PDB file of C-alpha atoms in Angstrom:
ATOM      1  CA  UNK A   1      95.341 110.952 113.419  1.00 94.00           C
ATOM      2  CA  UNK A   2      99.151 110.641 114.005  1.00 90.00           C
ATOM      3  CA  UNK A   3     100.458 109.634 116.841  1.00 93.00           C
ATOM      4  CA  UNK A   4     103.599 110.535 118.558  1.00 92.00           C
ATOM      5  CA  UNK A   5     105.370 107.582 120.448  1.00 90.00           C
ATOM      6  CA  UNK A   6     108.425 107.809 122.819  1.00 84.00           C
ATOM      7  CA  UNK A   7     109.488 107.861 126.527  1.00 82.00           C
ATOM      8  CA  UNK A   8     110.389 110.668 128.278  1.00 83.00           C
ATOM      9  CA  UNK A   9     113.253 112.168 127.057  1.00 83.00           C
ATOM     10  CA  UNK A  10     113.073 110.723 123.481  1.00 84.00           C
ATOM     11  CA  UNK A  11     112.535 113.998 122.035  1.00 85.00           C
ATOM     12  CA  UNK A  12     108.343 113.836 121.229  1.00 87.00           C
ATOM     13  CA  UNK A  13     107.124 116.324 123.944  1.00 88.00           C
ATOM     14  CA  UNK A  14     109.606 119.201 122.776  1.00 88.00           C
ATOM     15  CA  UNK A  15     108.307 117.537 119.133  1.00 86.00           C
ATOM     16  CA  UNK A  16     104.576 118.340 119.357  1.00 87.00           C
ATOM     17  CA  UNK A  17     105.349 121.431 121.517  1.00 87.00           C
ATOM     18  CA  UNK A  18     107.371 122.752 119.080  1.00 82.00           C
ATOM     19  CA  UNK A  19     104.309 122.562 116.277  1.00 82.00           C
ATOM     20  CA  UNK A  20     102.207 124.482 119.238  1.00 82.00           C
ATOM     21  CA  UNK A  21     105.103 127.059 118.932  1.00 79.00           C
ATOM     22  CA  UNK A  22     105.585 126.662 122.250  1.00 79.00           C
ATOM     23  CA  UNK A  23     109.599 125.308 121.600  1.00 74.00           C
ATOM     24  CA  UNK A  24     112.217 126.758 119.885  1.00 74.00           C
ATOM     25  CA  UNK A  25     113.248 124.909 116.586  1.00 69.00           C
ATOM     26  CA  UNK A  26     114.098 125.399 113.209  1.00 70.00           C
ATOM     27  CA  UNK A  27     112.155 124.548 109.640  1.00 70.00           C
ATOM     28  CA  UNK A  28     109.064 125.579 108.733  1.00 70.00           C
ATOM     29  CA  UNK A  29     105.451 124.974 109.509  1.00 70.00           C
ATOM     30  CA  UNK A  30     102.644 125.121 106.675  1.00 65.00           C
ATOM     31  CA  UNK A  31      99.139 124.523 107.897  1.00 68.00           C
ATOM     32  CA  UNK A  32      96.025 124.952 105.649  1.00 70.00           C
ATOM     33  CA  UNK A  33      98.501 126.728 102.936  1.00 69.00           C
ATOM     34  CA  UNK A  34      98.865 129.165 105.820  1.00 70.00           C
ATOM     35  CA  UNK A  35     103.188 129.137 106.865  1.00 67.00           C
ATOM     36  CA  UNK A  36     105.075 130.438 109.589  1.00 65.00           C
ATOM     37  CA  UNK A  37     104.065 131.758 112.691  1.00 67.00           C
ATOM     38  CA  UNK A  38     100.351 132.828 111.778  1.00 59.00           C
ATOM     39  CA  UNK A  39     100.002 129.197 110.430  1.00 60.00           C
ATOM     40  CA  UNK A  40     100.471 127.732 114.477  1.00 65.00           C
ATOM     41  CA  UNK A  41      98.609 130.815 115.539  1.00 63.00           C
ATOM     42  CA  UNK A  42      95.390 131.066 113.385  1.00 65.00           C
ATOM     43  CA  UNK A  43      95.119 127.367 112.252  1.00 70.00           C
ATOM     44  CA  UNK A  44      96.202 125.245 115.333  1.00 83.00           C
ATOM     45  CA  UNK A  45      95.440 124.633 118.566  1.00 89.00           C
ATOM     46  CA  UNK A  46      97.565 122.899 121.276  1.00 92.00           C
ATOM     47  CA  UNK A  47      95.822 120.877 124.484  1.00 94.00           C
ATOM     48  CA  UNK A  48      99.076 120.213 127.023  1.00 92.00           C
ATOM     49  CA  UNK A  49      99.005 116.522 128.892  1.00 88.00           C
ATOM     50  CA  UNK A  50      97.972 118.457 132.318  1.00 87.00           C
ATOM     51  CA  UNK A  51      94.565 119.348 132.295  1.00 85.00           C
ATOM     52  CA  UNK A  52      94.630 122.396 134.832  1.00 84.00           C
ATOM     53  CA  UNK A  53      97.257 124.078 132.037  1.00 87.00           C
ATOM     54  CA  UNK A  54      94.112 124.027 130.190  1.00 88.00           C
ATOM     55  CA  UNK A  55      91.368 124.834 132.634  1.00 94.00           C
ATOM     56  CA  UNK A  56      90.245 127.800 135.285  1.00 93.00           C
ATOM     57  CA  UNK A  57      89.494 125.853 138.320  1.00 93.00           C
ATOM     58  CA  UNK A  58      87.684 129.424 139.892  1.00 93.00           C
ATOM     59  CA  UNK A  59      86.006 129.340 136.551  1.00 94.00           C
ATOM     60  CA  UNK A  60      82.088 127.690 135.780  1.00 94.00           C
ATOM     61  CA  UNK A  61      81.970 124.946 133.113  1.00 95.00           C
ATOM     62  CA  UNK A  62      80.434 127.348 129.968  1.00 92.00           C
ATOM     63  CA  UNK A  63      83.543 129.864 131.148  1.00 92.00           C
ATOM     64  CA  UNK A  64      86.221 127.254 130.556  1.00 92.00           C
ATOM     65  CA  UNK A  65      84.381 126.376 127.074  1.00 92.00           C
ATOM     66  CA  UNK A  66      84.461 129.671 125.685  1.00 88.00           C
ATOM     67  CA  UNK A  67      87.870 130.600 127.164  1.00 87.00           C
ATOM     68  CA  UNK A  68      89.917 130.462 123.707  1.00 83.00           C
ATOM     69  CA  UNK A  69      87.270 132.218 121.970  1.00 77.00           C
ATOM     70  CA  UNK A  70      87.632 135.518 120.810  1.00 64.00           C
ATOM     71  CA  UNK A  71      85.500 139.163 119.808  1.00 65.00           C
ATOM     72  CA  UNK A  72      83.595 137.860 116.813  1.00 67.00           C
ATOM     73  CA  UNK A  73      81.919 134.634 118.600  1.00 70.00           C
ATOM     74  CA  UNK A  74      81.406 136.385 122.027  1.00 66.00           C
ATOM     75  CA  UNK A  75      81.685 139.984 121.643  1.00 63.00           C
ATOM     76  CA  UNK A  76      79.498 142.418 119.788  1.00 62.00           C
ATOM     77  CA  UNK A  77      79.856 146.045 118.636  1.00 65.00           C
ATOM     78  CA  UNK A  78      82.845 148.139 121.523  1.00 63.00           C
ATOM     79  CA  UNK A  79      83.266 144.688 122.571  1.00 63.00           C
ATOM     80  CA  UNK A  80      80.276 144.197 124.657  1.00 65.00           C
ATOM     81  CA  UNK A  81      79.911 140.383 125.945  1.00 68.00           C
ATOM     82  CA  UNK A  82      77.295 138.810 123.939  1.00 69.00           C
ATOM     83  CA  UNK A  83      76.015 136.753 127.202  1.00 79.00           C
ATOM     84  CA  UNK A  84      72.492 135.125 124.958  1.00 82.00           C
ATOM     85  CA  UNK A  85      74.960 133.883 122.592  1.00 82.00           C
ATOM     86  CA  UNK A  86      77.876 132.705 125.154  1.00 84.00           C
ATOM     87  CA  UNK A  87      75.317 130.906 126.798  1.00 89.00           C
ATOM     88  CA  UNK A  88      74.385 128.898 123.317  1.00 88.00           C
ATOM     89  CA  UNK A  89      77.192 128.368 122.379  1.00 89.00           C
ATOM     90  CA  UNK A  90      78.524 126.653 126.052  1.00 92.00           C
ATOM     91  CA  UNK A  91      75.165 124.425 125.842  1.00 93.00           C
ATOM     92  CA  UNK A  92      75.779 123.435 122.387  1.00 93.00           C
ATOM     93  CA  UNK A  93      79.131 122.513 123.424  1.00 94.00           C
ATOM     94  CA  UNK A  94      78.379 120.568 126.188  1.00 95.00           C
ATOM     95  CA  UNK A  95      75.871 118.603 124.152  1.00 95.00           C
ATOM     96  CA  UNK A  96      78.060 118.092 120.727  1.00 94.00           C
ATOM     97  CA  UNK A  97      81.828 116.756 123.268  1.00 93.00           C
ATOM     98  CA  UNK A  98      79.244 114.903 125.464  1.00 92.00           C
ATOM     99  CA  UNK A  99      80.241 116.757 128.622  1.00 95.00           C
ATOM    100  CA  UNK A 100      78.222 115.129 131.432  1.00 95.00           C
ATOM    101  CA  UNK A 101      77.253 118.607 133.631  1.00 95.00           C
ATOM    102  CA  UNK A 102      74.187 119.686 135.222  1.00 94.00           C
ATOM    103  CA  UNK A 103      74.352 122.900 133.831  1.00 94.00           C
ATOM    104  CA  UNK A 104      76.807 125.081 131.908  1.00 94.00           C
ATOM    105  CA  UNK A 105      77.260 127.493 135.257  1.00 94.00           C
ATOM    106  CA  UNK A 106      78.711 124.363 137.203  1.00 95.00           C
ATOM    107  CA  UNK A 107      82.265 124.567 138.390  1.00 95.00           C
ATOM    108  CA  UNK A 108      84.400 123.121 136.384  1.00 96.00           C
ATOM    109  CA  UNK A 109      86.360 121.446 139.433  1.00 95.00           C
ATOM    110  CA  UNK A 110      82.877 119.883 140.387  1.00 95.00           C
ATOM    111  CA  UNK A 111      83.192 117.272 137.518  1.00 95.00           C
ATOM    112  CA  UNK A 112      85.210 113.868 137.072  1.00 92.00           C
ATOM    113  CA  UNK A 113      88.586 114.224 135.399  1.00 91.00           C
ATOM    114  CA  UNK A 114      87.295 113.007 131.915  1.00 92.00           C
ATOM    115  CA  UNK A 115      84.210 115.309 131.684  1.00 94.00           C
ATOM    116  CA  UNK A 116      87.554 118.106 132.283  1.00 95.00           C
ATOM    117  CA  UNK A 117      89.505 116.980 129.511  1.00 94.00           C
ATOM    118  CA  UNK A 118      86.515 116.967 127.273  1.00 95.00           C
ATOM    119  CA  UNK A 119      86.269 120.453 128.466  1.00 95.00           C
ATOM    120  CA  UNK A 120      90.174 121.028 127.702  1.00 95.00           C
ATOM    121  CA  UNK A 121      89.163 119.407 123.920  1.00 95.00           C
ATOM    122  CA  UNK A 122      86.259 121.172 123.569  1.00 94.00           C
ATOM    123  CA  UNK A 123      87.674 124.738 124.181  1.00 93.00           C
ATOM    124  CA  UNK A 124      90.488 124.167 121.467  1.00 93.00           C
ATOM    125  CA  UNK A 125      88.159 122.083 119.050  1.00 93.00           C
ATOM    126  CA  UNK A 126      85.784 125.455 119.399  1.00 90.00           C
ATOM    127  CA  UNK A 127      88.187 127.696 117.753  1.00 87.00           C
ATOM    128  CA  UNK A 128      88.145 125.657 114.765  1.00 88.00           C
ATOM    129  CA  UNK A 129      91.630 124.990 114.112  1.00 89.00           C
ATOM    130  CA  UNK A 130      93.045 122.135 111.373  1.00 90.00           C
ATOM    131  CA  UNK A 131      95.514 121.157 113.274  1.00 90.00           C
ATOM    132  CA  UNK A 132      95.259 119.669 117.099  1.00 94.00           C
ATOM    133  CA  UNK A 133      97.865 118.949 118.688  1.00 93.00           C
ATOM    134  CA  UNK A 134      97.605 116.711 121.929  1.00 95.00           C
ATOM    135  CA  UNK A 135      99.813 115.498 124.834  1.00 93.00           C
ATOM    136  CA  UNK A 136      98.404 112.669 126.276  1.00 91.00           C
ATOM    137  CA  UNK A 137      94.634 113.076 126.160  1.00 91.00           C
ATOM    138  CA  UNK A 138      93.412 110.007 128.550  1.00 90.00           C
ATOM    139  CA  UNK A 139      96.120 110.356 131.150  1.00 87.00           C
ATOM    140  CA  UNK A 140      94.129 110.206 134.594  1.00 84.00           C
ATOM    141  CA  UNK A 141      90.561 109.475 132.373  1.00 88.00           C
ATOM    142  CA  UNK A 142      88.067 106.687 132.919  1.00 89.00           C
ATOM    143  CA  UNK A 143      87.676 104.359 130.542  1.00 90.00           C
ATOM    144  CA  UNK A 144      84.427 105.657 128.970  1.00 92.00           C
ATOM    145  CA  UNK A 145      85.538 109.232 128.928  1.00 91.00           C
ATOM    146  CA  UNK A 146      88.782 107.649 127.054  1.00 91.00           C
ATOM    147  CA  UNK A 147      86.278 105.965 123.916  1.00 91.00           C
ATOM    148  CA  UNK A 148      84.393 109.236 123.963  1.00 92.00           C
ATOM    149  CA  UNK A 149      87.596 111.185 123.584  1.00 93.00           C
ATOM    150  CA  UNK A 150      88.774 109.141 121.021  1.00 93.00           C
ATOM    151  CA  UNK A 151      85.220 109.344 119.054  1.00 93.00           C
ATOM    152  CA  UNK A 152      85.533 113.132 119.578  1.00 93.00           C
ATOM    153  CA  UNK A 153      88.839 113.176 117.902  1.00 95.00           C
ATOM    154  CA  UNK A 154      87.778 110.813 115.047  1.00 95.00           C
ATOM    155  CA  UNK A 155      85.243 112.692 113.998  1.00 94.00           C
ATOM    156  CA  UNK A 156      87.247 115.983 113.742  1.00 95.00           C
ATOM    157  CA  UNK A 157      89.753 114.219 111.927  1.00 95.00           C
ATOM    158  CA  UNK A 158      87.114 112.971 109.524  1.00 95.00           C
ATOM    159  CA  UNK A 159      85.699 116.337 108.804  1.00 94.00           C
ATOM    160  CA  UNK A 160      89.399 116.957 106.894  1.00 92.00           C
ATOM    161  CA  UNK A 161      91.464 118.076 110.010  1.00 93.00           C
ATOM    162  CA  UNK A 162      94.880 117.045 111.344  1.00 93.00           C
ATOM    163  CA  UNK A 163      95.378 115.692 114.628  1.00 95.00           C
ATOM    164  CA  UNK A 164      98.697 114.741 116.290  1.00 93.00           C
ATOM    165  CA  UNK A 165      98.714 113.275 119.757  1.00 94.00           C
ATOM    166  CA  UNK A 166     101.992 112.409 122.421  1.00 93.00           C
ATOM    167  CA  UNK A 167     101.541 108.872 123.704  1.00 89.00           C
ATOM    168  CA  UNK A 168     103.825 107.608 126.189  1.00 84.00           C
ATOM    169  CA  UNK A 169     101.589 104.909 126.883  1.00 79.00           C
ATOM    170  CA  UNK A 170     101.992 102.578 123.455  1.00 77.00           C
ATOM    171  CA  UNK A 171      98.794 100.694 123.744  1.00 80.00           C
ATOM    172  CA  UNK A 172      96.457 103.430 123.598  1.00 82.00           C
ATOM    173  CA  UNK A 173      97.568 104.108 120.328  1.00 86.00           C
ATOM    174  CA  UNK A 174      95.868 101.338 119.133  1.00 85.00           C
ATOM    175  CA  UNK A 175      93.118 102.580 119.988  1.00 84.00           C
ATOM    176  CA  UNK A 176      92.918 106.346 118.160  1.00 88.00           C
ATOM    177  CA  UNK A 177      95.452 106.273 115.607  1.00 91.00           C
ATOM    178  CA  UNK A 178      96.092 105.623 112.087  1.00 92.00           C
ATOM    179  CA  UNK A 179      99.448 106.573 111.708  1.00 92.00           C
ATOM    180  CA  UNK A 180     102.333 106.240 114.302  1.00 92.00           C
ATOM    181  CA  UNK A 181     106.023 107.688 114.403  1.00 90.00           C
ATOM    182  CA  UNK A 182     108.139 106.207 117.379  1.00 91.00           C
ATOM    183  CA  UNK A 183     111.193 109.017 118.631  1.00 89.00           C
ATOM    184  CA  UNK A 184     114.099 108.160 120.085  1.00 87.00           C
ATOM    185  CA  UNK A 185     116.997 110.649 120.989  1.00 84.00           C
ATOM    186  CA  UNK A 186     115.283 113.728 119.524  1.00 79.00           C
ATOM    187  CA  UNK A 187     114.718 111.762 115.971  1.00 82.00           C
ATOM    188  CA  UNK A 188     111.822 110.803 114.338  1.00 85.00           C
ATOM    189  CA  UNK A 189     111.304 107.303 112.298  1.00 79.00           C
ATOM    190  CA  UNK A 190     110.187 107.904 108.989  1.00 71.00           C
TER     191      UNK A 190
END
């Protein structure tokens, strides 16, 4: 886990954005072997600090889960919804990010602000990428919801994955990294 450190305006939002491919910049991007633009699209996924970038408030919890997915995992043969599946795979998910929901069908802007950004996680963790990249992932989160999202991320990380995360708060990144890069003015310490 790598963490991104600056203030605003230092230069690490357009940073990590630009790995999403979501900034212009220039250089090159290899991923999993994978370069380029297919690299950022196939093998990363990108979470933005602002959780209702990330989530469809008019949409149930198991909706906003399986958002990012596409044909293979939820659609069948002249893309027909496979709804048996959809609905295993949301309850799976809920169970495996520890999403704290009566039931999958529950409106997403019925639960607490950290049960939403495990939702936000989830639904880019689901798509299997190796690289995530984060912007702030506890802004606005309780403090048990923050160690659960930090044990979520560990564990991906420690299956062989990447995982790069904005902080603009500098303590929490005592608490979920192991590597840290401070910018300042658009530059990166080594």
């Amino acid at each position: 886990i790598i963490a991104l450190v600056g203030v605003e305006g230092s230069g690490s939002r357009e940073l990590i954005r630009s790995f999403a491919g979501l900034e212009r910049c220039t250089g090159t991007i290899t991923i999993a072997n994978e370069s380029g633009e297919h690299a950022i699209g196939a093998m990363s996924a990108y979470v933005p600090a602002t959780r209702q970038l990330s989530l469809y408030s008019n949409f149930s919890v198991g909706e906003n889960l399986l958002v990012r997915l596409g044909p293979p995992e939820i659609a069948g043969a002249g893309l027909m919804l496979k709804t048996r599946r959809m609905k295993e795979t949301a309850e799976a998910a809920v169970k495996r990010f520890l999403v704290k929901t009566r039931t999958t069908t529950q409106a997403i802007r019925s639960l607490s602000g950290g049960n939403q950004q495990k939702v936000a996680i989830a639904q880019a963790l689901l798509c299997g990428p190796k690289l995530l990249l984060l912007e702030e992932p506890t802004r606005g989160v309780d403090i048990h919801s923050k160690a659960e999202i930090y044990r979520l991320l560990r564990d991906y990380a420690d299956r062989g994955n990447l995982v790069i995360i904005l902080f603009t708060e500098a303590l929490e990144v005592y608490e979920a990294a192991d590597r840290v890069h401070v910018t300042a003015n658009g530059r990166v310490s080594p």
